[in-house]
Coordinates of C-alpha atoms in Angstrom, one line a residue:
M10 CA 0.0 0.0 0.0
A11 CA 2.8 2.4 0.9
L12 CA 4.6 1.6 -2.3
A13 CA 1.5 2.3 -4.3
V14 CA 1.2 5.7 -2.5
L15 CA 4.8 6.5 -3.2
V16 CA 4.4 5.6 -6.9
A17 CA 1.3 7.8 -7.2
V18 CA 3.0 10.7 -5.5
A19 CA 6.0 10.4 -7.8
A20 CA 3.8 10.2 -10.8
F21 CA 1.9 13.3 -9.7
S22 CA 5.1 15.2 -9.0
L23 CA 6.5 14.3 -12.4
A24 CA 3.3 15.4 -14.1
A25 CA 3.3 18.6 -12.3
T26 CA 6.9 19.3 -13.3
V27 CA 6.1 18.5 -16.9
L28 CA 3.1 20.8 -16.9
R29 CA 5.0 23.6 -15.1
W30 CA 7.8 23.7 -17.7
P31 CA 5.7 24.9 -20.6
A32 CA 4.1 27.6 -18.4
A33 CA 7.6 28.8 -17.5
H34 CA 8.9 28.7 -21.0
P35 CA 6.0 29.7 -23.3
W36 CA 8.1 31.1 -26.1
T37 CA 10.1 27.9 -26.3
V38 CA 6.9 25.9 -26.7
V39 CA 5.7 28.3 -29.4
S40 CA 8.9 28.0 -31.2
V41 CA 8.9 24.2 -31.2
L42 CA 5.3 24.1 -32.4
S43 CA 6.1 26.6 -35.1
V44 CA 9.0 24.5 -36.3
A45 CA 6.9 21.4 -36.3
A46 CA 4.1 23.1 -38.2
A47 CA 6.5 24.4 -40.8
G48 CA 8.0 21.0 -41.2
T49 CA 4.6 19.4 -41.7
G50 CA 3.7 22.1 -44.2
A51 CA 6.9 21.6 -46.1
W52 CA 6.3 17.9 -46.3
A53 CA 2.8 18.3 -47.5
W54 CA 3.9 20.8 -50.1
R55 CA 6.6 18.5 -51.4
R56 CA 4.1 15.6 -51.6
R57 CA 1.6 17.7 -53.5
E58 CA 4.4 18.8 -55.9
A59 CA 5.5 15.2 -56.4
V60 CA 2.0 14.2 -57.3
R61 CA 1.5 17.2 -59.6
W62 CA 4.7 16.4 -61.5
D63 CA 3.8 12.7 -61.8
Q64 CA 0.6 13.8 -63.4
V65 CA 2.5 16.2 -65.7
R66 CA 4.9 13.5 -66.8
A67 CA 2.0 11.0 -67.3
S68 CA 0.0 13.4 -69.4
G69 CA 2.8 13.5 -71.9
L70 CA 3.4 9.7 -72.0
R71 CA 3.6 8.2 -75.5
Y72 CA 4.7 4.9 -76.8
A73 CA 5.6 3.9 -80.3
L74 CA 4.5 0.5 -81.3
A75 CA 8.1 -0.6 -81.8
Q76 CA 8.8 0.3 -78.2
L77 CA 5.9 -1.9 -77.0
D78 CA 7.0 -4.8 -79.2
G79 CA 10.5 -4.7 -77.7
L80 CA 9.3 -4.9 -74.1
H81 CA 9.3 -8.0 -71.8
H82 CA 5.7 -9.2 -71.3
R83 CA 5.7 -7.9 -67.7
A84 CA 7.1 -4.5 -68.7
F85 CA 4.3 -4.4 -71.3
E86 CA 1.8 -4.7 -68.5
Y87 CA 3.4 -1.8 -66.6
A88 CA 3.3 0.3 -69.8
V89 CA -0.4 -0.3 -70.1
R90 CA -0.8 0.6 -66.5
D91 CA 1.1 3.9 -67.1
L92 CA -1.1 4.7 -70.2
M93 CA -4.2 4.2 -68.1
R94 CA -2.8 6.6 -65.5
R95 CA -2.1 9.0 -68.3
D96 CA -5.8 8.8 -69.2
G97 CA -6.8 9.8 -65.7
C98 CA -7.1 6.4 -63.9
V99 CA -5.1 7.5 -60.9
D100 CA -5.4 4.1 -59.1
A101 CA -4.3 2.0 -62.1
Q102 CA -2.2 -1.0 -60.9
Q103 CA -0.3 -3.8 -62.6
V104 CA -1.5 -7.0 -60.9
G105 CA -0.4 -9.6 -63.4
G106 CA 1.6 -12.6 -62.2
R107 CA 1.1 -16.0 -60.8
G108 CA -2.5 -16.5 -59.7
D109 CA -3.8 -13.3 -61.3
N110 CA -7.0 -14.9 -62.4
G111 CA -6.9 -13.3 -65.8
A112 CA -6.2 -9.7 -64.7
D113 CA -3.0 -8.0 -65.6
V114 CA -4.0 -4.3 -65.1
M115 CA -6.9 -2.9 -63.1
A116 CA -8.0 0.7 -62.9
T117 CA -10.9 3.0 -62.2
D118 CA -11.6 5.7 -64.8
P119 CA -12.9 9.2 -64.0
Y120 CA -16.5 8.0 -64.6
G121 CA -16.3 5.4 -61.8
R122 CA -16.0 2.4 -64.1
R123 CA -13.8 -0.4 -63.0
W124 CA -11.5 -1.7 -65.8
V125 CA -10.0 -5.1 -65.9
L126 CA -7.4 -5.6 -68.7
Q127 CA -5.7 -8.8 -69.7
C128 CA -2.5 -8.1 -71.7
K129 CA -1.1 -10.5 -74.3
H130 CA 2.3 -9.5 -75.5
K131 CA 3.5 -11.0 -78.7
R132 CA 7.2 -10.9 -79.5
D133 CA 6.4 -11.3 -83.2
G134 CA 3.6 -8.8 -83.2
W135 CA 1.1 -9.1 -86.0
S136 CA 2.8 -12.2 -87.4
G137 CA 2.7 -14.0 -84.1
K138 CA 0.1 -16.5 -82.9
P139 CA -3.2 -14.6 -82.6
V140 CA -5.3 -14.2 -79.5
G141 CA -8.1 -16.7 -79.8
T142 CA -11.4 -17.6 -78.0
P143 CA -9.7 -19.7 -75.3
D144 CA -7.7 -16.6 -74.2
L145 CA -11.0 -14.8 -73.6
H146 CA -12.6 -17.5 -71.6
V147 CA -10.5 -16.7 -68.5
L148 CA -11.2 -13.0 -68.7
N149 CA -14.9 -13.6 -69.2
G150 CA -15.0 -16.0 -66.3
T151 CA -13.3 -13.9 -63.7
G152 CA -13.5 -10.3 -64.9
R153 CA -16.9 -9.6 -63.4
Q154 CA -17.3 -12.3 -60.8
V155 CA -13.8 -12.2 -59.3
H156 CA -12.5 -8.7 -60.1
H157 CA -15.9 -6.9 -60.1
G158 CA -15.0 -5.2 -63.4
D159 CA -17.4 -3.0 -65.3
V160 CA -15.2 -2.9 -68.5
L161 CA -13.3 -6.1 -69.5
V162 CA -10.6 -5.6 -72.1
M163 CA -8.3 -8.0 -73.9
L164 CA -5.3 -6.0 -75.1
T165 CA -2.5 -7.2 -77.4
N166 CA 0.2 -5.9 -79.6
G167 CA -0.7 -8.8 -82.0
R168 CA -3.9 -9.8 -83.7
I169 CA -7.2 -11.4 -82.7
T170 CA -9.1 -14.1 -84.5
A171 CA -12.5 -13.5 -86.0
N172 CA -14.0 -16.2 -83.7
A173 CA -12.6 -14.4 -80.7
A174 CA -14.1 -11.1 -81.9
D175 CA -17.5 -12.7 -82.3
F176 CA -17.2 -14.3 -78.8
A177 CA -16.1 -10.9 -77.3
K178 CA -19.1 -9.2 -78.8
S179 CA -21.5 -11.8 -77.4
Q180 CA -20.1 -11.5 -73.9
R181 CA -19.6 -7.7 -73.7
L182 CA -15.8 -8.0 -73.8
H183 CA -13.7 -5.2 -75.4
L184 CA -10.8 -5.9 -77.7
V185 CA -7.7 -3.8 -78.4
D186 CA -5.6 -5.3 -81.1
R187 CA -2.3 -4.1 -82.6
H188 CA -3.8 -1.3 -84.7
L189 CA -5.9 0.2 -82.0
L190 CA -3.1 -0.2 -79.4
A191 CA -0.7 1.8 -81.7
E192 CA -3.2 4.6 -82.1
W193 CA -4.0 4.8 -78.4
A194 CA -0.4 4.5 -77.1
A195 CA 1.0 7.2 -79.5
G196 CA -1.9 9.6 -79.0
S197 CA -3.5 11.6 -76.3
R198 CA -7.1 10.4 -76.2
P199 CA -8.2 8.0 -73.4
L200 CA -8.8 4.4 -74.2
W201 CA -12.6 4.7 -73.6
D202 CA -12.8 7.1 -76.6
Y203 CA -11.9 4.2 -78.9
L204 CA -14.3 1.6 -77.5
R205 CA -18.1 1.3 -78.1
A206 CA -21.0 0.2 -75.9
L207 CA -19.3 1.1 -72.6
P208 CA -21.4 1.0 -69.4
P209 CA -22.6 4.3 -68.0
A210 CA -20.7 6.1 -65.2
G211 CA -20.5 4.0 -62.0
P212 CA -20.8 4.8 -58.3
R213 CA -17.1 5.4 -58.0
A214 CA -17.2 8.4 -60.4
G215 CA -14.9 11.2 -59.3
L216 CA -12.6 9.0 -57.2

């Protein structure tokens, strides 16, 4: 009991001392708080500037088709992610890899629509093996049910078979082949300007 009283007294004494010090040194406290506020403001300003310059750099992003052809398939996915960011999808992410369930890039456009893109990089471009219907089956099976996508896109620097195009139309899938990719990547218009029959603005609009 006595020990508890001593501990309480010591704690009270320490608290009183701590509280008395600011009262005795008000200008020191003001100076410390001013420095802290200035440091926080400087950090916030640098952060805003970094975001702004990222947006400036992204707005001028262009890729020639030859550049995209020469990329590793993973780098190709990151290039698509960066193009989506250029278009205003600030949350665009590269998610491709083992266990990606058919999604290589996901993004939310300024209209609130969730995009799920599957990227097929062809080293031989147009002359390589085309994207066929089986390639679309995975995207069709997971794009909405697993990834909750509003716009599902198969994107390639190669070509797409006629059967795959028919299947995509029947399942509300969107296709970006070599020709469309070249126009989009080298231009300044967002991807949705090139595609038809997109869903209306979603609940995430403005995010």
